[in-house]
């Protein structure tokens, strides 16, 4: 080897890196020996880069969830308001406020179930597009993925979120004056 040659070594079988480095320096006969980045250094760099991207994606997901919650609350409140025009007639027919609330909750439950189904279908359908950026290059198994734990938590969050939002708006328009 001349002074400007570069040698790449696989250090998979090296058990003591410090003694390996000293042996290489001794064999180099006084020539400067530079050891580049280790696999751990590369992993640290990649993890740092992906961590920032992950934080940005979490923030984006939070903003999308907030927008979805606000739109859902507005739509459910508007529907409860429109239905409240029938409440005097239903009251005159003997329907209690609890029964009117229960009838509104049936509608809300159906909407929550449909929203959950749509969320699952969209999540599975878009899974081949993720991850993005550098993480996509590092992804060992790209393609459709159904992570049951994550989808289960998402289903629960969507269903309960829509149900609570709908119940709150329905209660507001069906409670006794």
mmCIF file of C-alpha atoms in Angstrom:
data_model
loop_
_atom_site.group_PDB
_atom_site.id
_atom_site.type_symbol
_atom_site.label_atom_id
_atom_site.label_comp_id
_atom_site.label_asym_id
_atom_site.label_seq_id
_atom_site.Cartn_x
_atom_site.Cartn_y
_atom_site.Cartn_z
ATOM 1 C CA UNK A 1 0.000 0.000 0.000
ATOM 2 C CA UNK A 2 1.160 3.500 -0.764
ATOM 3 C CA UNK A 3 0.568 6.554 1.399
ATOM 4 C CA UNK A 4 -2.716 7.530 -0.282
ATOM 5 C CA UNK A 5 -4.346 4.100 -0.472
ATOM 6 C CA UNK A 6 -7.629 3.427 1.264
ATOM 7 C CA UNK A 7 -8.371 0.036 2.699
ATOM 8 C CA UNK A 8 -11.825 -0.995 3.819
ATOM 9 C CA UNK A 9 -11.991 -3.771 6.369
ATOM 10 C CA UNK A 10 -14.829 -5.845 7.704
ATOM 11 C CA UNK A 11 -14.375 -5.817 11.461
ATOM 12 C CA UNK A 12 -17.086 -8.370 12.178
ATOM 13 C CA UNK A 13 -14.605 -10.927 13.551
ATOM 14 C CA UNK A 14 -12.546 -8.427 15.569
ATOM 15 C CA UNK A 15 -13.233 -8.873 19.267
ATOM 16 C CA UNK A 16 -10.799 -6.299 20.693
ATOM 17 C CA UNK A 17 -10.843 -3.127 18.618
ATOM 18 C CA UNK A 18 -8.141 -1.360 20.651
ATOM 19 C CA UNK A 19 -5.565 -4.133 20.131
ATOM 20 C CA UNK A 20 -6.535 -4.328 16.438
ATOM 21 C CA UNK A 21 -5.852 -0.602 16.034
ATOM 22 C CA UNK A 22 -2.467 -0.868 17.770
ATOM 23 C CA UNK A 23 -1.498 -3.858 15.585
ATOM 24 C CA UNK A 24 -2.450 -1.950 12.419
ATOM 25 C CA UNK A 25 -0.418 1.078 13.562
ATOM 26 C CA UNK A 26 2.586 -1.194 14.282
ATOM 27 C CA UNK A 27 2.286 -2.896 10.889
ATOM 28 C CA UNK A 28 1.933 0.482 9.164
ATOM 29 C CA UNK A 29 5.543 1.256 10.033
ATOM 30 C CA UNK A 30 4.931 4.787 11.259
ATOM 31 C CA UNK A 31 2.553 5.755 8.453
ATOM 32 C CA UNK A 32 -0.526 7.621 9.621
ATOM 33 C CA UNK A 33 -3.460 5.293 9.971
ATOM 34 C CA UNK A 34 -6.937 6.751 10.086
ATOM 35 C CA UNK A 35 -9.881 4.755 11.287
ATOM 36 C CA UNK A 36 -13.183 6.030 9.939
ATOM 37 C CA UNK A 37 -16.624 5.755 11.384
ATOM 38 C CA UNK A 38 -17.760 2.577 13.022
ATOM 39 C CA UNK A 39 -21.141 0.973 12.473
ATOM 40 C CA UNK A 40 -22.293 2.453 15.804
ATOM 41 C CA UNK A 41 -21.310 5.928 14.576
ATOM 42 C CA UNK A 42 -23.344 5.414 11.404
ATOM 43 C CA UNK A 43 -26.304 4.175 13.457
ATOM 44 C CA UNK A 44 -26.104 7.243 15.699
ATOM 45 C CA UNK A 45 -26.101 9.567 12.681
ATOM 46 C CA UNK A 46 -29.037 7.802 11.058
ATOM 47 C CA UNK A 47 -30.984 7.723 14.323
ATOM 48 C CA UNK A 48 -30.420 11.444 14.852
ATOM 49 C CA UNK A 49 -31.621 12.208 11.346
ATOM 50 C CA UNK A 50 -34.660 9.943 11.587
ATOM 51 C CA UNK A 51 -35.527 11.233 15.064
ATOM 52 C CA UNK A 52 -36.009 14.762 13.758
ATOM 53 C CA UNK A 53 -38.145 13.483 10.885
ATOM 54 C CA UNK A 54 -40.182 11.408 13.334
ATOM 55 C CA UNK A 55 -40.841 14.437 15.544
ATOM 56 C CA UNK A 56 -41.991 16.470 12.546
ATOM 57 C CA UNK A 57 -44.295 13.654 11.422
ATOM 58 C CA UNK A 58 -45.740 13.317 14.952
ATOM 59 C CA UNK A 59 -46.439 17.062 14.982
ATOM 60 C CA UNK A 60 -48.063 16.816 11.547
ATOM 61 C CA UNK A 61 -50.182 13.876 12.701
ATOM 62 C CA UNK A 62 -51.254 15.837 15.776
ATOM 63 C CA UNK A 63 -52.306 18.819 13.671
ATOM 64 C CA UNK A 64 -54.236 16.573 11.279
ATOM 65 C CA UNK A 65 -55.953 14.886 14.233
ATOM 66 C CA UNK A 66 -56.844 18.271 15.720
ATOM 67 C CA UNK A 67 -58.319 19.413 12.409
ATOM 68 C CA UNK A 68 -60.299 16.171 12.102
ATOM 69 C CA UNK A 69 -61.649 16.564 15.645
ATOM 70 C CA UNK A 70 -62.714 20.161 15.008
ATOM 71 C CA UNK A 71 -64.410 19.275 11.720
ATOM 72 C CA UNK A 72 -66.143 16.289 13.352
ATOM 73 C CA UNK A 73 -67.383 18.384 16.264
ATOM 74 C CA UNK A 74 -68.705 21.030 13.907
ATOM 75 C CA UNK A 75 -70.496 18.505 11.675
ATOM 76 C CA UNK A 76 -71.982 16.595 14.612
ATOM 77 C CA UNK A 77 -73.049 19.821 16.348
ATOM 78 C CA UNK A 78 -74.694 21.058 13.178
ATOM 79 C CA UNK A 79 -76.593 17.776 12.786
ATOM 80 C CA UNK A 80 -77.692 17.840 16.444
ATOM 81 C CA UNK A 81 -78.867 21.432 15.999
ATOM 82 C CA UNK A 82 -80.875 20.557 12.885
ATOM 83 C CA UNK A 83 -82.473 17.627 14.703
ATOM 84 C CA UNK A 84 -83.295 19.833 17.695
ATOM 85 C CA UNK A 85 -86.026 21.507 15.612
ATOM 86 C CA UNK A 86 -88.025 18.285 16.022
ATOM 87 C CA UNK A 87 -87.615 18.170 19.807
ATOM 88 C CA UNK A 88 -90.799 20.107 20.672
ATOM 89 C CA UNK A 89 -92.827 17.639 18.618
ATOM 90 C CA UNK A 90 -91.021 14.645 20.144
ATOM 91 C CA UNK A 91 -91.547 16.120 23.636
ATOM 92 C CA UNK A 92 -95.251 16.587 22.888
ATOM 93 C CA UNK A 93 -95.417 12.923 21.867
ATOM 94 C CA UNK A 94 -93.990 11.973 25.270
ATOM 95 C CA UNK A 95 -90.341 11.408 24.451
ATOM 96 C CA UNK A 96 -88.054 12.318 27.337
ATOM 97 C CA UNK A 97 -84.779 14.186 26.953
ATOM 98 C CA UNK A 98 -82.910 10.963 27.799
ATOM 99 C CA UNK A 99 -84.702 9.164 24.959
ATOM 100 C CA UNK A 100 -83.957 12.008 22.549
ATOM 101 C CA UNK A 101 -80.317 11.887 23.676
ATOM 102 C CA UNK A 102 -80.250 8.095 23.113
ATOM 103 C CA UNK A 103 -81.669 8.494 19.585
ATOM 104 C CA UNK A 104 -78.968 11.066 18.807
ATOM 105 C CA UNK A 105 -76.351 8.742 20.280
ATOM 106 C CA UNK A 106 -77.444 5.968 17.890
ATOM 107 C CA UNK A 107 -76.681 8.279 14.954
ATOM 108 C CA UNK A 108 -73.370 9.252 16.522
ATOM 109 C CA UNK A 109 -72.414 5.595 17.067
ATOM 110 C CA UNK A 110 -73.102 4.791 13.415
ATOM 111 C CA UNK A 111 -71.030 7.795 12.301
ATOM 112 C CA UNK A 112 -68.206 6.737 14.665
ATOM 113 C CA UNK A 113 -68.236 3.181 13.302
ATOM 114 C CA UNK A 114 -68.139 4.396 9.690
ATOM 115 C CA UNK A 115 -65.333 6.860 10.482
ATOM 116 C CA UNK A 116 -63.345 4.040 12.087
ATOM 117 C CA UNK A 117 -63.804 1.770 9.068
ATOM 118 C CA UNK A 118 -62.733 4.551 6.688
ATOM 119 C CA UNK A 119 -59.681 5.316 8.858
ATOM 120 C CA UNK A 120 -58.559 1.656 8.809
ATOM 121 C CA UNK A 121 -59.022 1.322 5.049
ATOM 122 C CA UNK A 122 -57.106 4.547 4.387
ATOM 123 C CA UNK A 123 -54.295 3.569 6.790
ATOM 124 C CA UNK A 124 -53.799 0.171 5.154
ATOM 125 C CA UNK A 125 -54.134 1.580 1.629
ATOM 126 C CA UNK A 126 -51.519 4.290 2.262
ATOM 127 C CA UNK A 127 -49.062 2.034 4.104
ATOM 128 C CA UNK A 128 -46.958 1.341 0.957
ATOM 129 C CA UNK A 129 -46.258 5.087 0.686
ATOM 130 C CA UNK A 130 -44.611 5.200 4.119
ATOM 131 C CA UNK A 131 -42.059 5.759 5.440
ATOM 132 C CA UNK A 132 -40.748 8.749 3.543
ATOM 133 C CA UNK A 133 -37.298 10.230 3.036
ATOM 134 C CA UNK A 134 -34.218 8.545 4.461
ATOM 135 C CA UNK A 135 -36.339 6.121 6.470
ATOM 136 C CA UNK A 136 -37.769 4.743 3.205
ATOM 137 C CA UNK A 137 -34.255 3.807 2.065
ATOM 138 C CA UNK A 138 -33.600 2.041 5.359
ATOM 139 C CA UNK A 139 -36.976 0.251 5.468
ATOM 140 C CA UNK A 140 -36.293 -3.506 5.352
ATOM 141 C CA UNK A 141 -39.781 -4.526 4.215
ATOM 142 C CA UNK A 142 -41.597 -1.859 2.205
ATOM 143 C CA UNK A 143 -45.129 -2.485 1.048
ATOM 144 C CA UNK A 144 -48.522 -3.017 2.616
ATOM 145 C CA UNK A 145 -48.264 -3.491 6.346
ATOM 146 C CA UNK A 146 -51.029 -4.074 8.850
ATOM 147 C CA UNK A 147 -49.712 -3.386 12.341
ATOM 148 C CA UNK A 148 -52.596 -4.695 14.439
ATOM 149 C CA UNK A 149 -51.518 -2.924 17.650
ATOM 150 C CA UNK A 150 -51.175 0.495 16.024
ATOM 151 C CA UNK A 151 -54.355 0.116 13.987
ATOM 152 C CA UNK A 152 -56.193 -1.100 17.087
ATOM 153 C CA UNK A 153 -55.167 1.954 19.094
ATOM 154 C CA UNK A 154 -56.081 4.181 16.133
ATOM 155 C CA UNK A 155 -59.488 2.513 15.801
ATOM 156 C CA UNK A 156 -60.183 3.019 19.476
ATOM 157 C CA UNK A 157 -59.086 6.670 19.331
ATOM 158 C CA UNK A 158 -61.196 7.451 16.246
ATOM 159 C CA UNK A 159 -64.287 5.631 17.527
ATOM 160 C CA UNK A 160 -64.164 7.113 21.039
ATOM 161 C CA UNK A 161 -63.227 10.575 19.750
ATOM 162 C CA UNK A 162 -66.188 10.746 17.389
ATOM 163 C CA UNK A 163 -68.487 9.176 19.981
ATOM 164 C CA UNK A 164 -67.512 11.653 22.715
ATOM 165 C CA UNK A 165 -67.738 14.632 20.346
ATOM 166 C CA UNK A 166 -71.139 13.512 19.105
ATOM 167 C CA UNK A 167 -72.417 12.748 22.589
ATOM 168 C CA UNK A 168 -71.370 16.184 23.843
ATOM 169 C CA UNK A 169 -73.060 18.024 20.997
ATOM 170 C CA UNK A 170 -76.174 15.851 21.174
ATOM 171 C CA UNK A 171 -76.428 16.390 24.933
ATOM 172 C CA UNK A 172 -76.148 20.138 24.423
ATOM 173 C CA UNK A 173 -79.243 20.175 22.200
ATOM 174 C CA UNK A 174 -81.316 17.569 24.055
ATOM 175 C CA UNK A 175 -80.797 18.574 27.688
ATOM 176 C CA UNK A 176 -83.807 20.014 29.493
ATOM 177 C CA UNK A 177 -84.118 23.792 29.249
#
